Amino acid sequence: MKKLREEMPMDVLVEKSISISEYLLGLECIKAAKTIMAYVDMPKEVKTDIIINTLLNMGKDVAVPVCVPASYELIASKILSLDELKSGHYGILEPKKEYLRPMAPDTFDVILVPGSAFDVYGNRIGHGKGYYDRFLSKVPQETLKIGLAFDYQILPRLPVEHYDIPVNCIITERGIIQAR
């Protein structure tokens, strides 16, 4: 999986990310949502800048994660522009200190979730630190959780731990996969 990710040319990654963005932004649940937690992509992940800018232009309240390494906690912080971000922990863009606007986990209509791999049941493998598992455990069950991934990241079945929180659906460049 890692090899496939590393070998994907940037132009292909961008093209596939645009397709994923179009599927996501066409969803009625996204159009109806008021508050959405997105994530800022790391290298070779689905690019989210188009998604975030479009959601902001639609008048949505958009938050992105801030990692707190001391506690492995994830804090959602509202942003008004991608210009408010700087490189933070793990080299991931996050809000500058003067732009921190924490939002409680129970305030989101939709949460966009990254992952290294997903299965058709909505289970995911993250990046190994458990930030999202801890954050999603505080989110109401009815909050819609959407995984964004490239098609090659979808596997038939992943191992599941008791603390894993599945997503409701996964969007790839080929379409929407409803979790079984």
PDB file of C-alpha atoms in Angstrom, residues 23-152:
ATOM      1  CA  TYR A  23     -18.379  13.235  -5.412  1.00  0.00           C
ATOM      2  CA  LEU A  24     -18.156  14.637  -1.876  1.00  0.00           C
ATOM      3  CA  LEU A  25     -19.373  18.138  -2.676  1.00  0.00           C
ATOM      4  CA  GLY A  26     -22.314  16.724  -4.641  1.00  0.00           C
ATOM      5  CA  LEU A  27     -23.696  14.892  -1.610  1.00  0.00           C
ATOM      6  CA  GLU A  28     -26.931  16.256  -0.131  1.00  0.00           C
ATOM      7  CA  CYS A  29     -25.589  15.711   3.390  1.00  0.00           C
ATOM      8  CA  ILE A  30     -22.689  18.057   2.596  1.00  0.00           C
ATOM      9  CA  LYS A  31     -24.994  20.670   1.094  1.00  0.00           C
ATOM     10  CA  ALA A  32     -27.243  20.481   4.182  1.00  0.00           C
ATOM     11  CA  ALA A  33     -24.436  20.427   6.762  1.00  0.00           C
ATOM     12  CA  LYS A  34     -23.642  23.557   8.744  1.00  0.00           C
ATOM     13  CA  THR A  35     -20.463  22.388  10.493  1.00  0.00           C
ATOM     14  CA  ILE A  36     -17.849  20.130   8.908  1.00  0.00           C
ATOM     15  CA  MET A  37     -14.539  18.930  10.232  1.00  0.00           C
ATOM     16  CA  ALA A  38     -12.118  18.410   7.375  1.00  0.00           C
ATOM     17  CA  TYR A  39      -8.456  17.492   7.507  1.00  0.00           C
ATOM     18  CA  VAL A  40      -5.439  19.026   5.832  1.00  0.00           C
ATOM     19  CA  ASP A  41      -3.780  16.441   3.626  1.00  0.00           C
ATOM     20  CA  MET A  42      -0.318  15.066   4.199  1.00  0.00           C
ATOM     21  CA  PRO A  43       1.874  14.246   1.186  1.00  0.00           C
ATOM     22  CA  LYS A  44       0.335  11.573  -1.057  1.00  0.00           C
ATOM     23  CA  GLU A  45      -3.100  11.757   0.657  1.00  0.00           C
ATOM     24  CA  VAL A  46      -6.297  12.886  -1.046  1.00  0.00           C
ATOM     25  CA  LYS A  47      -5.816  16.632  -1.520  1.00  0.00           C
ATOM     26  CA  THR A  48      -8.310  18.549   0.602  1.00  0.00           C
ATOM     27  CA  ASP A  49      -7.538  22.188  -0.197  1.00  0.00           C
ATOM     28  CA  ILE A  50     -10.227  22.317  -2.910  1.00  0.00           C
ATOM     29  CA  ILE A  51     -12.740  20.757  -0.528  1.00  0.00           C
ATOM     30  CA  ILE A  52     -11.936  23.139   2.324  1.00  0.00           C
ATOM     31  CA  ASN A  53     -12.023  26.251   0.118  1.00  0.00           C
ATOM     32  CA  THR A  54     -15.317  25.186  -1.465  1.00  0.00           C
ATOM     33  CA  LEU A  55     -16.909  24.480   1.931  1.00  0.00           C
ATOM     34  CA  LEU A  56     -15.772  27.877   3.219  1.00  0.00           C
ATOM     35  CA  ASN A  57     -17.165  29.558   0.088  1.00  0.00           C
ATOM     36  CA  MET A  58     -20.468  27.730   0.697  1.00  0.00           C
ATOM     37  CA  GLY A  59     -20.651  29.444   4.097  1.00  0.00           C
ATOM     38  CA  LYS A  60     -19.976  26.303   6.143  1.00  0.00           C
ATOM     39  CA  ASP A  61     -18.237  26.362   9.507  1.00  0.00           C
ATOM     40  CA  VAL A  62     -15.088  24.352   8.794  1.00  0.00           C
ATOM     41  CA  ALA A  63     -12.645  23.011  11.346  1.00  0.00           C
ATOM     42  CA  VAL A  64      -9.345  21.207  10.893  1.00  0.00           C
ATOM     43  CA  PRO A  65      -7.407  19.075  13.377  1.00  0.00           C
ATOM     44  CA  VAL A  66      -4.657  20.227  15.693  1.00  0.00           C
ATOM     45  CA  CYS A  67      -2.456  17.464  17.131  1.00  0.00           C
ATOM     46  CA  VAL A  68      -1.396  17.600  20.780  1.00  0.00           C
ATOM     47  CA  PRO A  69       1.496  15.099  20.936  1.00  0.00           C
ATOM     48  CA  ALA A  70       1.829  15.150  24.741  1.00  0.00           C
ATOM     49  CA  SER A  71      -1.630  13.570  25.123  1.00  0.00           C
ATOM     50  CA  TYR A  72      -2.160  12.165  21.601  1.00  0.00           C
ATOM     51  CA  GLU A  73      -5.255  14.338  21.552  1.00  0.00           C
ATOM     52  CA  LEU A  74      -6.846  15.856  18.486  1.00  0.00           C
ATOM     53  CA  ILE A  75      -8.504  19.262  18.825  1.00  0.00           C
ATOM     54  CA  ALA A  76     -10.819  20.600  16.130  1.00  0.00           C
ATOM     55  CA  SER A  77     -10.196  24.267  15.361  1.00  0.00           C
ATOM     56  CA  LYS A  78     -12.448  26.432  13.205  1.00  0.00           C
ATOM     57  CA  ILE A  79     -10.739  28.163  10.296  1.00  0.00           C
ATOM     58  CA  LEU A  80     -11.864  31.013   8.077  1.00  0.00           C
ATOM     59  CA  SER A  81      -9.128  30.566   5.459  1.00  0.00           C
ATOM     60  CA  LEU A  82      -6.299  28.204   4.560  1.00  0.00           C
ATOM     61  CA  ASP A  83      -4.039  31.253   5.012  1.00  0.00           C
ATOM     62  CA  GLU A  84      -4.448  30.779   8.787  1.00  0.00           C
ATOM     63  CA  LEU A  85      -2.422  27.550   8.676  1.00  0.00           C
ATOM     64  CA  LYS A  86       1.250  26.819   9.265  1.00  0.00           C
ATOM     65  CA  SER A  87       3.302  23.644   9.520  1.00  0.00           C
ATOM     66  CA  GLY A  88       2.666  22.044  12.897  1.00  0.00           C
ATOM     67  CA  HIS A  89       3.352  18.721  14.545  1.00  0.00           C
ATOM     68  CA  TYR A  90       4.361  15.930  12.160  1.00  0.00           C
ATOM     69  CA  GLY A  91       4.698  18.573   9.410  1.00  0.00           C
ATOM     70  CA  ILE A  92       0.912  18.796   9.045  1.00  0.00           C
ATOM     71  CA  LEU A  93      -0.620  22.206   8.411  1.00  0.00           C
ATOM     72  CA  GLU A  94      -2.683  23.423  11.356  1.00  0.00           C
ATOM     73  CA  PRO A  95      -3.962  26.798  12.578  1.00  0.00           C
ATOM     74  CA  LYS A  96      -1.428  29.302  13.857  1.00  0.00           C
ATOM     75  CA  LYS A  97      -1.841  29.963  17.611  1.00  0.00           C
ATOM     76  CA  GLU A  98      -3.591  33.282  17.029  1.00  0.00           C
ATOM     77  CA  TYR A  99      -6.211  31.495  14.911  1.00  0.00           C
ATOM     78  CA  LEU A 100      -7.056  28.669  17.317  1.00  0.00           C
ATOM     79  CA  ARG A 101     -10.840  28.470  17.675  1.00  0.00           C
ATOM     80  CA  PRO A 102     -11.595  25.120  19.349  1.00  0.00           C
ATOM     81  CA  MET A 103     -14.864  23.392  18.504  1.00  0.00           C
ATOM     82  CA  ALA A 104     -16.314  20.554  20.583  1.00  0.00           C
ATOM     83  CA  PRO A 105     -16.460  17.080  18.964  1.00  0.00           C
ATOM     84  CA  ASP A 106     -20.253  17.015  19.321  1.00  0.00           C
ATOM     85  CA  THR A 107     -20.807  20.135  17.185  1.00  0.00           C
ATOM     86  CA  PHE A 108     -20.147  18.610  13.752  1.00  0.00           C
ATOM     87  CA  ASP A 109     -22.692  17.441  11.213  1.00  0.00           C
ATOM     88  CA  VAL A 110     -19.991  15.732   9.120  1.00  0.00           C
ATOM     89  CA  ILE A 111     -16.396  14.694   9.804  1.00  0.00           C
ATOM     90  CA  LEU A 112     -14.003  13.903   6.946  1.00  0.00           C
ATOM     91  CA  VAL A 113     -11.610  11.180   8.032  1.00  0.00           C
ATOM     92  CA  PRO A 114      -8.205  10.322   6.544  1.00  0.00           C
ATOM     93  CA  GLY A 115      -6.702   6.852   6.567  1.00  0.00           C
ATOM     94  CA  SER A 116      -3.947   4.664   5.187  1.00  0.00           C
ATOM     95  CA  ALA A 117      -6.515   2.000   4.301  1.00  0.00           C
ATOM     96  CA  PHE A 118     -10.257   1.351   4.597  1.00  0.00           C
ATOM     97  CA  ASP A 119     -12.397  -1.725   4.176  1.00  0.00           C
ATOM     98  CA  VAL A 120     -15.905  -2.097   2.769  1.00  0.00           C
ATOM     99  CA  TYR A 121     -17.270  -2.160   6.344  1.00  0.00           C
ATOM    100  CA  GLY A 122     -16.004   1.366   7.031  1.00  0.00           C
ATOM    101  CA  ASN A 123     -13.099   0.260   9.205  1.00  0.00           C
ATOM    102  CA  ARG A 124      -9.858   2.155   8.777  1.00  0.00           C
ATOM    103  CA  ILE A 125      -6.193   2.073   9.523  1.00  0.00           C
ATOM    104  CA  GLY A 126      -4.856   5.498  10.397  1.00  0.00           C
ATOM    105  CA  HIS A 127      -1.276   6.594  10.704  1.00  0.00           C
ATOM    106  CA  GLY A 128      -0.595   4.682  13.900  1.00  0.00           C
ATOM    107  CA  LYS A 129      -0.928   7.232  16.696  1.00  0.00           C
ATOM    108  CA  GLY A 130      -4.650   6.846  17.460  1.00  0.00           C
ATOM    109  CA  TYR A 131      -5.495  10.557  17.273  1.00  0.00           C
ATOM    110  CA  TYR A 132      -8.654  10.026  15.223  1.00  0.00           C
ATOM    111  CA  ASP A 133      -9.788   6.975  17.207  1.00  0.00           C
ATOM    112  CA  ARG A 134      -9.682   9.022  20.416  1.00  0.00           C
ATOM    113  CA  PHE A 135     -11.395  12.015  18.794  1.00  0.00           C
ATOM    114  CA  LEU A 136     -14.129   9.962  17.104  1.00  0.00           C
ATOM    115  CA  SER A 137     -14.915   8.220  20.405  1.00  0.00           C
ATOM    116  CA  LYS A 138     -16.203  11.622  21.651  1.00  0.00           C
ATOM    117  CA  VAL A 139     -18.400  12.221  18.593  1.00  0.00           C
ATOM    118  CA  PRO A 140     -22.129  11.389  18.716  1.00  0.00           C
ATOM    119  CA  GLN A 141     -22.949   8.193  16.827  1.00  0.00           C
ATOM    120  CA  GLU A 142     -25.310  10.060  14.484  1.00  0.00           C
ATOM    121  CA  THR A 143     -22.514  12.350  13.232  1.00  0.00           C
ATOM    122  CA  LEU A 144     -21.740  11.376   9.643  1.00  0.00           C
ATOM    123  CA  LYS A 145     -18.165  10.186   9.231  1.00  0.00           C
ATOM    124  CA  ILE A 146     -16.827  10.089   5.665  1.00  0.00           C
ATOM    125  CA  GLY A 147     -13.504   8.543   4.706  1.00  0.00           C
ATOM    126  CA  LEU A 148     -11.600   9.967   1.744  1.00  0.00           C
ATOM    127  CA  ALA A 149      -9.306   7.533  -0.059  1.00  0.00           C
ATOM    128  CA  PHE A 150      -7.932   6.427  -3.376  1.00  0.00           C
ATOM    129  CA  ASP A 151      -9.410   3.239  -4.788  1.00  0.00           C
ATOM    130  CA  TYR A 152      -6.246   1.222  -4.134  1.00  0.00           C
TER     131      TYR A 152
END
